[in-house]
Structure formats: structure tokens, C-alpha cells
mmCIF file of C-alpha atoms and ligand atoms in Angstrom:
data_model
loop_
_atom_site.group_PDB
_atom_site.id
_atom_site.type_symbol
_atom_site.label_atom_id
_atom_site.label_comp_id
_atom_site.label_asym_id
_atom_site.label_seq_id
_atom_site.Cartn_x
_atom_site.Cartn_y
_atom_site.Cartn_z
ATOM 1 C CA UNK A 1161 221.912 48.992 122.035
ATOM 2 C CA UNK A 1162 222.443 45.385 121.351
ATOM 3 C CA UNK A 1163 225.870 43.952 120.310
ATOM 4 C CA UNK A 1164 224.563 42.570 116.675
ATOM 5 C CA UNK A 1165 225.928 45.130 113.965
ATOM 6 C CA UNK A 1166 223.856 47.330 111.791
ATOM 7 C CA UNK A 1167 223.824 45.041 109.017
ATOM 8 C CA UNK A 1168 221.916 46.563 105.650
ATOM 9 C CA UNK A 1169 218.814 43.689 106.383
ATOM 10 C CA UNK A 1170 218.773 44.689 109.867
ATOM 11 C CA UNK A 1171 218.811 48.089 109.667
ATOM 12 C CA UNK A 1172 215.579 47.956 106.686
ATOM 13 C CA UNK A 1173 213.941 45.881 108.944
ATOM 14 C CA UNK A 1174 213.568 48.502 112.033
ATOM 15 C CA UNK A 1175 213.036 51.515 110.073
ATOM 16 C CA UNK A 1176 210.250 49.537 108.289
ATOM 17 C CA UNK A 1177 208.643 48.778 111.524
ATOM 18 C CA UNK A 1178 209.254 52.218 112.951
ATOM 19 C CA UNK A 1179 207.354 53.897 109.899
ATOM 20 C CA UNK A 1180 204.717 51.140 109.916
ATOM 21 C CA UNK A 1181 204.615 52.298 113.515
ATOM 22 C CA UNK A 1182 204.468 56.095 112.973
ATOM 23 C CA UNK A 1183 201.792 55.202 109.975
ATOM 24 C CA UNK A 1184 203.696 56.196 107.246
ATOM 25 C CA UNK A 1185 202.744 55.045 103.741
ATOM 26 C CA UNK A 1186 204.855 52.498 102.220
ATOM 27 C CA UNK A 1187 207.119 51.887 105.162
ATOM 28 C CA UNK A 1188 210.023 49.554 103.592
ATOM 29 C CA UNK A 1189 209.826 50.994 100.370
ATOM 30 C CA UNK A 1190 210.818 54.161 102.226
ATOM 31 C CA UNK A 1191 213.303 52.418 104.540
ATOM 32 C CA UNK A 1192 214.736 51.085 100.813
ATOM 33 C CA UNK A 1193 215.309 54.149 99.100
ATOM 34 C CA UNK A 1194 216.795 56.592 102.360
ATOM 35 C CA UNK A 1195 219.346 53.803 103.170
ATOM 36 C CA UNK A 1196 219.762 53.642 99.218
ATOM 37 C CA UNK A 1197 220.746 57.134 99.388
ATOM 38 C CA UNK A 1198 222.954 57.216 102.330
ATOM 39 C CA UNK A 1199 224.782 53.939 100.611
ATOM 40 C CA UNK A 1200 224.596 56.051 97.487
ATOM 41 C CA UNK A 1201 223.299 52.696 95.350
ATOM 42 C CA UNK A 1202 220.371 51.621 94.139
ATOM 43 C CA UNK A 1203 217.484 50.040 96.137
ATOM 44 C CA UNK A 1204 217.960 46.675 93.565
ATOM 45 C CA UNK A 1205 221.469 46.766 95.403
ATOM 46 C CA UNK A 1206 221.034 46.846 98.712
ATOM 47 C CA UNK A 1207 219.280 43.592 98.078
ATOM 48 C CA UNK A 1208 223.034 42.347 96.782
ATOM 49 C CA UNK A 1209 224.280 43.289 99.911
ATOM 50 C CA UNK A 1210 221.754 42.091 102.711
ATOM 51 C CA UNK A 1211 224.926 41.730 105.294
ATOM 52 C CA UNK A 1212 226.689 44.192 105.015
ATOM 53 C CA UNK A 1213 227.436 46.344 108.405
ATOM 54 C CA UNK A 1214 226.705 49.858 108.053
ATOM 55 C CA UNK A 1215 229.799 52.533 109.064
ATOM 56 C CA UNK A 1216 229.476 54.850 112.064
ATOM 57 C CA UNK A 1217 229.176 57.376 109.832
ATOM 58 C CA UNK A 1218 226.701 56.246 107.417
ATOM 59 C CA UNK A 1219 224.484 54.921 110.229
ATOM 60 C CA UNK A 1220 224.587 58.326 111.666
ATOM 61 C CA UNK A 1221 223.249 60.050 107.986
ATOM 62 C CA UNK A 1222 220.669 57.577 107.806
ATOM 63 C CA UNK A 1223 219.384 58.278 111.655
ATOM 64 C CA UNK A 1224 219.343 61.422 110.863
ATOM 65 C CA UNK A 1225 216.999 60.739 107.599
ATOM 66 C CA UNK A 1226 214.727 58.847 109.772
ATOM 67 C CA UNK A 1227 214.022 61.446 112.320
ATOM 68 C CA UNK A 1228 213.633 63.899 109.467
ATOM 69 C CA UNK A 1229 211.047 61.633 108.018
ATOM 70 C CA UNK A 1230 209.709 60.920 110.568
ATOM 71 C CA UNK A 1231 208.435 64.237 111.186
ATOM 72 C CA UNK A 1232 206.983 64.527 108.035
ATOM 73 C CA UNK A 1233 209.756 65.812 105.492
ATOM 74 C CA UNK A 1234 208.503 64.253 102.495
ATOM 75 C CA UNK A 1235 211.137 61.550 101.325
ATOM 76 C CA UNK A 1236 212.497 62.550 98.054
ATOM 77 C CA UNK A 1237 212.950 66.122 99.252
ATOM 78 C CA UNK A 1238 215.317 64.289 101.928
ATOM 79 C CA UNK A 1239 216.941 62.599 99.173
ATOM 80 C CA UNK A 1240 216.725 65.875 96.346
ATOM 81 C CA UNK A 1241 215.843 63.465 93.889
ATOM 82 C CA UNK A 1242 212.394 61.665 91.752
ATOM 83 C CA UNK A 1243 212.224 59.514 89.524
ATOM 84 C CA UNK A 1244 209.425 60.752 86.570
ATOM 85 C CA UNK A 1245 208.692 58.885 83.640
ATOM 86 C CA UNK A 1246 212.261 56.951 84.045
ATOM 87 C CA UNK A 1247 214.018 60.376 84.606
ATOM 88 C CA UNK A 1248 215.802 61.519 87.664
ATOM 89 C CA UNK A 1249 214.294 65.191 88.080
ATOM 90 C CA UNK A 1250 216.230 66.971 91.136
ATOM 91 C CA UNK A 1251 213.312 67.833 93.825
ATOM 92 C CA UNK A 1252 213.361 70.184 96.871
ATOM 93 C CA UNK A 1253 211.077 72.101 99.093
ATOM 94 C CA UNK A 1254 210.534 74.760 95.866
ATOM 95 C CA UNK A 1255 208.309 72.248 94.173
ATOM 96 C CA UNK A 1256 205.951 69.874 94.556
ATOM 97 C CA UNK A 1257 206.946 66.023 93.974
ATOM 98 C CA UNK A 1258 206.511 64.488 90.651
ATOM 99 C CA UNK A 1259 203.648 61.985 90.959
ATOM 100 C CA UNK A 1260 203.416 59.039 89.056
ATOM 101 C CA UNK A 1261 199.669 59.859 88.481
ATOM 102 C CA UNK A 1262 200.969 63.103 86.453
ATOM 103 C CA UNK A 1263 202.578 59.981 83.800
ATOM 104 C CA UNK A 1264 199.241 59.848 82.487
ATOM 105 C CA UNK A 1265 199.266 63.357 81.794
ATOM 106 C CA UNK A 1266 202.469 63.339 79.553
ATOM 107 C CA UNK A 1267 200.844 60.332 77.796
ATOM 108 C CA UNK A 1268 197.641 61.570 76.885
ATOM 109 C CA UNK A 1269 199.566 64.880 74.781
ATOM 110 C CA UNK A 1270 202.407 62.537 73.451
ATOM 111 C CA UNK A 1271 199.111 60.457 71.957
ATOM 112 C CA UNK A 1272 198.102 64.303 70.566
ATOM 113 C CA UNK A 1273 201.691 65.453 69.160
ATOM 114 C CA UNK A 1274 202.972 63.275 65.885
ATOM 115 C CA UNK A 1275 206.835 62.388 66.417
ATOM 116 C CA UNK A 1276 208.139 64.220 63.699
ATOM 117 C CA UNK A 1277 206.782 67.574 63.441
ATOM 118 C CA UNK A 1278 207.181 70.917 65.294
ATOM 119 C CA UNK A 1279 205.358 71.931 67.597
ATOM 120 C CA UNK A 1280 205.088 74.510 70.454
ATOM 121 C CA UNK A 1281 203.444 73.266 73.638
ATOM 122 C CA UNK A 1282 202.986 75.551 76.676
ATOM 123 C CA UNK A 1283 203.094 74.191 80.174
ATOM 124 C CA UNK A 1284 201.385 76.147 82.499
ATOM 125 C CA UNK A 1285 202.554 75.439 87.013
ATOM 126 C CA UNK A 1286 205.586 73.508 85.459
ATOM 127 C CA UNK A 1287 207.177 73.171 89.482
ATOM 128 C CA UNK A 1288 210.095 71.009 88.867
ATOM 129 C CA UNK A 1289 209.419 70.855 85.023
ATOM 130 C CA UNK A 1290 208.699 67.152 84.498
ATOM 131 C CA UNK A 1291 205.499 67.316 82.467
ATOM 132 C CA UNK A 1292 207.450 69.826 79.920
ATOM 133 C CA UNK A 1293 210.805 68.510 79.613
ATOM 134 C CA UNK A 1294 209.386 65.109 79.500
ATOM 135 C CA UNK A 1295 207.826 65.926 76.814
ATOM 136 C CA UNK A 1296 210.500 67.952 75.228
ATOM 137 C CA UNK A 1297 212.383 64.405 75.965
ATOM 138 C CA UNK A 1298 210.095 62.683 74.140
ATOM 139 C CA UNK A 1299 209.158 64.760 71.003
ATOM 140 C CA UNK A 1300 212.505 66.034 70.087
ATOM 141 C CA UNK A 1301 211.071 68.344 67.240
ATOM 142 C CA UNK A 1302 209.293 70.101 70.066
ATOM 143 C CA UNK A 1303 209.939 73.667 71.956
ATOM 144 C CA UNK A 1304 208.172 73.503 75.307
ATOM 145 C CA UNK A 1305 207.569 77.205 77.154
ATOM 146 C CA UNK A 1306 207.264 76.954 80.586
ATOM 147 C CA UNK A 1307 205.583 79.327 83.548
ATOM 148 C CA UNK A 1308 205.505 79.149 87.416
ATOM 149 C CA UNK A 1309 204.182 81.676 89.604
ATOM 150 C CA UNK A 1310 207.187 80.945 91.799
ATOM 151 C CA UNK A 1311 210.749 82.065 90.972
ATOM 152 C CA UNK A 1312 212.098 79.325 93.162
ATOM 153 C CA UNK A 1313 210.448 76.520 91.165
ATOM 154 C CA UNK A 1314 211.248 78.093 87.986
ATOM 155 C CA UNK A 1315 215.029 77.457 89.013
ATOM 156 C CA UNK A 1316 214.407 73.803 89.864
ATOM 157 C CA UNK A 1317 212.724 73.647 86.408
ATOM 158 C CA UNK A 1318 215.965 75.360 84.513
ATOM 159 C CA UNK A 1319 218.407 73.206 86.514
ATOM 160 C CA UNK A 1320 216.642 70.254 86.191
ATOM 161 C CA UNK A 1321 216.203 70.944 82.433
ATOM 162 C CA UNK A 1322 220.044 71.672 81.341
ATOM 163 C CA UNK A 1323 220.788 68.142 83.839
ATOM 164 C CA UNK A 1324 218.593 66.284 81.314
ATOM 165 C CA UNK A 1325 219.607 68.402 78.421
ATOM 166 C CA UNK A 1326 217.035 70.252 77.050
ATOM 167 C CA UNK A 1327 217.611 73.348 77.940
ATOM 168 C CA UNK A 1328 217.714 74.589 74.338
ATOM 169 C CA UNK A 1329 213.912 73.079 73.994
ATOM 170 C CA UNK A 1330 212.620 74.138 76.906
ATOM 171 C CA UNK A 1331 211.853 77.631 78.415
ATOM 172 C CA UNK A 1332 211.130 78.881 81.891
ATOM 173 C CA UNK A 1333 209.409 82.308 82.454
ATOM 174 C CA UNK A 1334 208.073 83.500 86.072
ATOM 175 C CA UNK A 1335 204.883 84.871 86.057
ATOM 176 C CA UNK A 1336 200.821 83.786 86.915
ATOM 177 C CA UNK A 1337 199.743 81.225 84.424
ATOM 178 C CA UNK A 1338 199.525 83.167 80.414
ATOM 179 C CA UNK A 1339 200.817 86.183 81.629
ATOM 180 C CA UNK A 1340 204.558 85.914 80.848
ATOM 181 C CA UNK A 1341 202.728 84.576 77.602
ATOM 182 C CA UNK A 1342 202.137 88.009 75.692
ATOM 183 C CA UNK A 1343 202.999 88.083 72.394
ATOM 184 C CA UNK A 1344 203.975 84.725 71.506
ATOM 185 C CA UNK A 1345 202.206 83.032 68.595
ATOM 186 C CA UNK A 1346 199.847 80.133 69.372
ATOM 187 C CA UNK A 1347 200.510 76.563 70.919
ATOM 188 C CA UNK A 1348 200.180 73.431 69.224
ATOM 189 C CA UNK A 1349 198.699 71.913 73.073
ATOM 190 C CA UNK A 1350 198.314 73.914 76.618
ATOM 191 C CA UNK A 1351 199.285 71.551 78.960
ATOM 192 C CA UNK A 1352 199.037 72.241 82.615
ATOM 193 C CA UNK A 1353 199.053 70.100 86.284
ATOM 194 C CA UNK A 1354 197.440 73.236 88.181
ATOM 195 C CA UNK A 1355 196.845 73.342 91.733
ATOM 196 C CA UNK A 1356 193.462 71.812 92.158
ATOM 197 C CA UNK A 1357 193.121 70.874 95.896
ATOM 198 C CA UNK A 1358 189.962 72.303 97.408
ATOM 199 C CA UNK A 1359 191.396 74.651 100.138
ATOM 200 C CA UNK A 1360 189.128 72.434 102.869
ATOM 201 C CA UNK A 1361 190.581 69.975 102.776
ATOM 202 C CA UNK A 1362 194.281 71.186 103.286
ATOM 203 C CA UNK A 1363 194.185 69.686 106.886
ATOM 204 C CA UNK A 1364 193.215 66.484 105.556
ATOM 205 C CA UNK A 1365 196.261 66.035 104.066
ATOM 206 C CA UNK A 1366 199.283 63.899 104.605
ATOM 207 C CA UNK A 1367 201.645 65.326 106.347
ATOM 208 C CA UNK A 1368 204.098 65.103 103.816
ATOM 209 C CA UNK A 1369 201.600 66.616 101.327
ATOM 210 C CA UNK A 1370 201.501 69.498 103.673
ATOM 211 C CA UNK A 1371 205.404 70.346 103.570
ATOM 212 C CA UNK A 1372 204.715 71.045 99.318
ATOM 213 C CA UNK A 1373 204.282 74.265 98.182
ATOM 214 C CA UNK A 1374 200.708 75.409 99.434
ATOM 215 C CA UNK A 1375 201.073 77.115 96.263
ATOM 216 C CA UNK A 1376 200.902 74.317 94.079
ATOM 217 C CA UNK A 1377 197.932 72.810 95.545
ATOM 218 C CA UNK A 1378 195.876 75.140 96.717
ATOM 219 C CA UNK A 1379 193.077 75.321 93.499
ATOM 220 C CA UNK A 1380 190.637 77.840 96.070
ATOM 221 C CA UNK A 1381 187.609 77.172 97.951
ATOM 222 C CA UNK A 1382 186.206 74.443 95.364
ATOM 223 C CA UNK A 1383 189.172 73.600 94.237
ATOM 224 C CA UNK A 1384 188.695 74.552 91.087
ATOM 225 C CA UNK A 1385 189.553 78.252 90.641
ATOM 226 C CA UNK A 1386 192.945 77.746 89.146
ATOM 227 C CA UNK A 1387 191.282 75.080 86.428
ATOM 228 C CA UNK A 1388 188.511 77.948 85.380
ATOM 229 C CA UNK A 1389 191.002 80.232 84.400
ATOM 230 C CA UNK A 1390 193.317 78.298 81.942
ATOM 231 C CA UNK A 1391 189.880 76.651 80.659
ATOM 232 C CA UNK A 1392 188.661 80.463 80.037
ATOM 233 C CA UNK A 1393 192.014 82.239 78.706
ATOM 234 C CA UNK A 1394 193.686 79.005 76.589
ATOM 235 C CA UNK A 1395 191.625 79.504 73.470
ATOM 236 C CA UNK A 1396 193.191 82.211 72.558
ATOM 237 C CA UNK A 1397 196.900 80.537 73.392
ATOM 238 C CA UNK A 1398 196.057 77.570 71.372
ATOM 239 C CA UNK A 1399 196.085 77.076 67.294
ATOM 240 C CA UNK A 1400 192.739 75.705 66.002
ATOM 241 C CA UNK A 1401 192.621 71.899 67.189
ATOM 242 C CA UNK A 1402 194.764 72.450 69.829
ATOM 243 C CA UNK A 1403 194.849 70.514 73.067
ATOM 244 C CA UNK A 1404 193.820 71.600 76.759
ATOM 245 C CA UNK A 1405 195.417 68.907 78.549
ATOM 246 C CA UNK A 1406 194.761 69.281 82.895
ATOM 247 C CA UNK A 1407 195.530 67.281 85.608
ATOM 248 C CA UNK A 1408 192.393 67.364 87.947
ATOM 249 C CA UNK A 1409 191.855 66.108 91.588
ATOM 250 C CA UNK A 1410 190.088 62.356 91.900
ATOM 251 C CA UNK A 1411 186.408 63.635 91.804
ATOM 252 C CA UNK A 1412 186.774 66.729 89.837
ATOM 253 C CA UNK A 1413 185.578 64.880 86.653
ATOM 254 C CA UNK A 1414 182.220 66.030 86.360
ATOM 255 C CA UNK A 1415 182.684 69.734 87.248
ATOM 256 C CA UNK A 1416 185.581 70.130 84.551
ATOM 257 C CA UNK A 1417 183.991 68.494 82.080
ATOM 258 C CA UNK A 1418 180.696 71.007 81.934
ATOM 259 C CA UNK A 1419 183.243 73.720 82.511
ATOM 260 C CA UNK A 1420 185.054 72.778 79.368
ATOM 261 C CA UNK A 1421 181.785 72.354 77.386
ATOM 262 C CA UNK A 1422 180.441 75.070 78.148
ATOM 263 C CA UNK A 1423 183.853 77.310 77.298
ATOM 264 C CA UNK A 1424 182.803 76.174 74.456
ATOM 265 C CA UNK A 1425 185.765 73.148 73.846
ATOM 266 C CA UNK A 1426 185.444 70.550 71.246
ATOM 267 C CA UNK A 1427 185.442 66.676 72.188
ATOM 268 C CA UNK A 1428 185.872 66.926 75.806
ATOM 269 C CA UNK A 1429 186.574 63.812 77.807
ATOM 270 C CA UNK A 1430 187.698 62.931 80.976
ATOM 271 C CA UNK A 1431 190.407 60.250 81.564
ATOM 272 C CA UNK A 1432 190.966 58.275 85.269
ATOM 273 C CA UNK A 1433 193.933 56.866 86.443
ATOM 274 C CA UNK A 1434 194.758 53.488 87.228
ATOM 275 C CA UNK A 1435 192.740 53.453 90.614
ATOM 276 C CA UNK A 1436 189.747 54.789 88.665
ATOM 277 C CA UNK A 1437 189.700 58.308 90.043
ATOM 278 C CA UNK A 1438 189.262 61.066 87.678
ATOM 279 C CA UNK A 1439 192.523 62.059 86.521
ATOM 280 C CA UNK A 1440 192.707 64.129 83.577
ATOM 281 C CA UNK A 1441 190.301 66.428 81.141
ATOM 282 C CA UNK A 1442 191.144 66.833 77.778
ATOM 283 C CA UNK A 1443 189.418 69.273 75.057
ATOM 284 C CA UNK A 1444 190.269 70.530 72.148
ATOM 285 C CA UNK A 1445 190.424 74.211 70.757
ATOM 286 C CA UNK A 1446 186.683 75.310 70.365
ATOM 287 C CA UNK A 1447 187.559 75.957 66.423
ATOM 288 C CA UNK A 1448 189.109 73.120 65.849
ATOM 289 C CA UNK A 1449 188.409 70.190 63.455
ATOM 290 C CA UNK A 1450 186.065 67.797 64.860
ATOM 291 C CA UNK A 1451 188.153 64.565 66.803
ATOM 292 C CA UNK A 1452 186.891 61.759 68.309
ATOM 293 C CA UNK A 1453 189.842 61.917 70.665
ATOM 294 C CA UNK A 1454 193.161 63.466 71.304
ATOM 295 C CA UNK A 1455 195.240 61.329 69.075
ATOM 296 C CA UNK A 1456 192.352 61.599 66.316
ATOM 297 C CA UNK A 1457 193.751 64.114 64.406
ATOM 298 C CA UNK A 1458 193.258 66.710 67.236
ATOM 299 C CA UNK A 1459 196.044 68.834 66.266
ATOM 300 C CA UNK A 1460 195.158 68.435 62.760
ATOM 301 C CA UNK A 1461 197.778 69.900 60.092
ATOM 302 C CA UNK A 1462 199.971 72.372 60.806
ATOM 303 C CA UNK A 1463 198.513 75.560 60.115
ATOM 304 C CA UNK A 1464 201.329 77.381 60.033
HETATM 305 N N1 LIG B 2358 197.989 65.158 93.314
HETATM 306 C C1 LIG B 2358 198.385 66.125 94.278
HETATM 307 C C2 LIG B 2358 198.176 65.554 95.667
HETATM 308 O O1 LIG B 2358 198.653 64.480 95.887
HETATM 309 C C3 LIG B 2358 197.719 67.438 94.040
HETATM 310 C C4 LIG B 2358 198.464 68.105 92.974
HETATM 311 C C5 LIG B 2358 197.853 69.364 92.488
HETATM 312 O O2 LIG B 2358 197.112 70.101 93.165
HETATM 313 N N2 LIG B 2358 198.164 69.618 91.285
HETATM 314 O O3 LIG B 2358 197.611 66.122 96.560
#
């Protein structure tokens, strides 16, 4: 080992390489926010403090990060934390990593849900939470219900949503998809980022991608399997005019958007993210007032 010190600049600069090396996406960024973590600062900081030497001790955390990454541990389970819609939801290998593509998702029901009023939204493989307490964040006259197949994510999701303080707004029950459902009244908007990965192409996947919950990705042989059933069994969950608001895998567009028509939902479109893959299908309830799109009125009055 040379005799230069560890300095913070130094330090960024050979884990960058070494990532680059090991073909890693984003290979400073990730360098940024493990040292970040070990320093416990912000990545905006470390930039304040280019030369300063690293401690035997916090040299020896971050090495250890490194070879952890390195084999794949996905880096915000190695640092417990993800950032979602400016919110710092607590992550770990119970749940699959908020993605920023899943933004869009919140977005497109916040367009659907007026500020002021109440409403009940249901959010179907909730994992970590962040689409529902998000929105429970954002629409404080809301009451989200939450279900995961998995007791372990369910946990995340409570933890994460007394941290940000919604706990009173936002319910988690364990159980496949409507099931822990029966007997509650019906939802103002079903809202759901399902598994949706076509089982095929599992070893395609990143090798962080892999370390997620299989669970939480794996939408079947066409990928799709997961999508059919909340497209066949959320009529009945939602009021008339309600929205069906799903996630859906970059060329999954076409598919869901017959398989909503022909379930018989009203003003079905399909929205892509910002690198133009398909992204998200929205409907409304099949009895519901005719809207051009989701923020047209698609809830329409309140029913109740
Ligand atoms: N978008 C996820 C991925 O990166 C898939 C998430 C899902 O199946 N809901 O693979």
C-alpha cells in the first residue's frame, strides 16, 4: 500500500474505478453514497471535504461495503436506506428497492385524488410501503390500506410508516393481493406496483436485481399473471369511477391495455416513463362516469 493517506477524493476515485471495473452501474455515484454512509453525511458533503484522511476504522467499514457490493448486495440494502419521492424509506433484503420509475406511479393517482377530500385508496404488493404512505404523505385527508404477501415486508412497511408518521393513515395487512380485503367498503383508487417480471428472464437480471425478493418480481411465465388478477378482481374493490393504477414492465403496454379493455375498464391508457418505456396503465372503474383521463373527473363525486 502506498504511503499517500486515504483522503475522501482518493478513496472515491478507486472505488469508482474498481466498480467501473467490475461493471457496475453508476460506479461513483455508488462510491458517493457508501463512503457517505460510512462518514454518516451527505454525498453534497463529502464534496466539502475532498481532503480529508479517512480513520482506520472508517476505512475498514467502507472496505468492507465494497466487497459486499461488489458481490452484488444491492447498495441501499448495504446502507438500509432510499430515498423515494424526497423521503428516506428504511430498505432491507424484505423488500424490493424503491425505484424512481415507481414516482410516476404516485403521480399519476395524486393527479386522480382532489387535495381536500377523503378518500380510501388500497395499495396492493406495498414492499417497503412507499407508493402508499407517499401518498398518505401527500393527501393528508386520505386512509391508505395496505397488503403484502410477505410478513417480512409488511414490517418494513409499518416501521417505515410510523418513521414518517403516518401510521394512523396507513394500514398494513398480510395476505395475497384482496384477500385480507373482505369486508371493507369500496376504494376511491386500487393502486398497485405488482410483480411483473416475466419469469425468463430472471437470469437476465442484474445481479443486484437478483438479491430482491423473487417474490416481488416474479409476475409468472409472461409476466403478466399477477397484473390479470388485480385487473379481474378490482372492480368490485373500487367505487364507480375509481382508479386501477399499475406499474407494468417496459414493453408490457400493449398486453395490459387489451387486458384492461376487455375487463371491461373505462378510459384506459397507458403512460411511459421518462426513457419512453411503458410504465404505467391506468383505467377507470367499468361503471364509472366517462373521463378523458385520470385527473378528468375520474373519481367523480363522492358517492358516499
Ligand atoms: N422495475 C423492477 C425491476 O427493475 C421490477 C419491479 C416489479 O416487478 N414490480 O426489475
Amino acid at each position: 500500500m502506498s504511503e499517500q493517506p486515504w483522503t475522501v477524493r482518493r478513496v472515491l476515485g478507486w472505488t469508482a474505478q474498481h466498480f467501473e471495473k467490475l461493471g457496475l452501474d453508476s460506479p461513483r455515484l455508488t462510491a458517493e453514497v457508501l463512503l457517505a454512509h460510512v462518514l454518516r453525511t451527505s454525498r453534497v458533503r463529502l464534496y466539502t471535504d475532498l481532503d480529508r484522511p479517512l480513520e482506520a476504522a472508517e476505512l475498514a467499514a467502507y472496505r468492507g461495503l465494497i466487497a459486499l457490493r461488489a458481490t452484488g448486495e444491492p447498495t441501499h440494502y448495504l446502507t438500509g436506506t432510499r430515498e423515494f419521492y424526497g423521503r428516506p424509506f428504511t430498505v432491507d433484503a424484505r423488500v424490493l428497492v424503491p425505484r424512481p420509475e415507481t414516482e410516476l406511479l404516485v403521480e399519476a393517482v395524486l393527479q386522480a385524488i382532489p387535495r381536500d377530500t377523503d378518500v380510501r385508496l388500497l395499495d396492493l404488493c406495498t414492499g417497503s410501503g412507499c407508493v402508499g404512505i407517499t401518498l398518505a404523505l401527500e393527501r393528508p385527508r386520505a386512509r391508505v390500506l395496505a397488503t403484502d404477501l410477505s410478513p417480512g415486508a409488511a414490517e418494513v412497511a409499518r416501521a417505515n410508516a410510523t418513521t414518517l408518521g403516518v401510521a394512523d393513515r396507513f394500514e398494513v395487512r398480510v395476505g395475497d393481493l384482496f384477500a385480507p380485503v373482505e369486508g371493507e367498503a369500496p376504494f376511491d383508487a386500487v393502486v398497485a406496483n405488482p410483480p411483473y417480471v416475466p419469469r425468463g428472464e430472471f437470469p437476465t437480471l442484474p445481479a443486484e436485481v437478483r438479491r430482491e425478493p423473487a417474490q416481488a418480481l416474479d409476475g409468472g411465465p409472461d409476466g403478466l399473471e399477477v397484473v390479470r388478477r388485480i385487473a379481474a378482481a378490482a372492480p368490485r374493490w373500487l367505487l364507480p369511477g375509481g382508479l386501477l393504477a399499475l406499474e407494468i414492465g417496459d414493453r408490457q403496454g400493449p398486453a395490459v391495455h387489451s387486458l384492461l379493455e376487455a375487463a371491461g375498464y373505462a378510459s384506459v391508457h397507458i403512460e411511459r416513463d421518462l426513457a419512453r418505456h411503458d410504465r404505467l396503465a391506468l383505467g377507470t372503474h367499468p361503471r364509472g362516469p366517462a373521463a378523458t383521463h385520470p385527473g378528468d373527473g375520474a373519481l367523480g363525486p363522492d358517492p358516499r
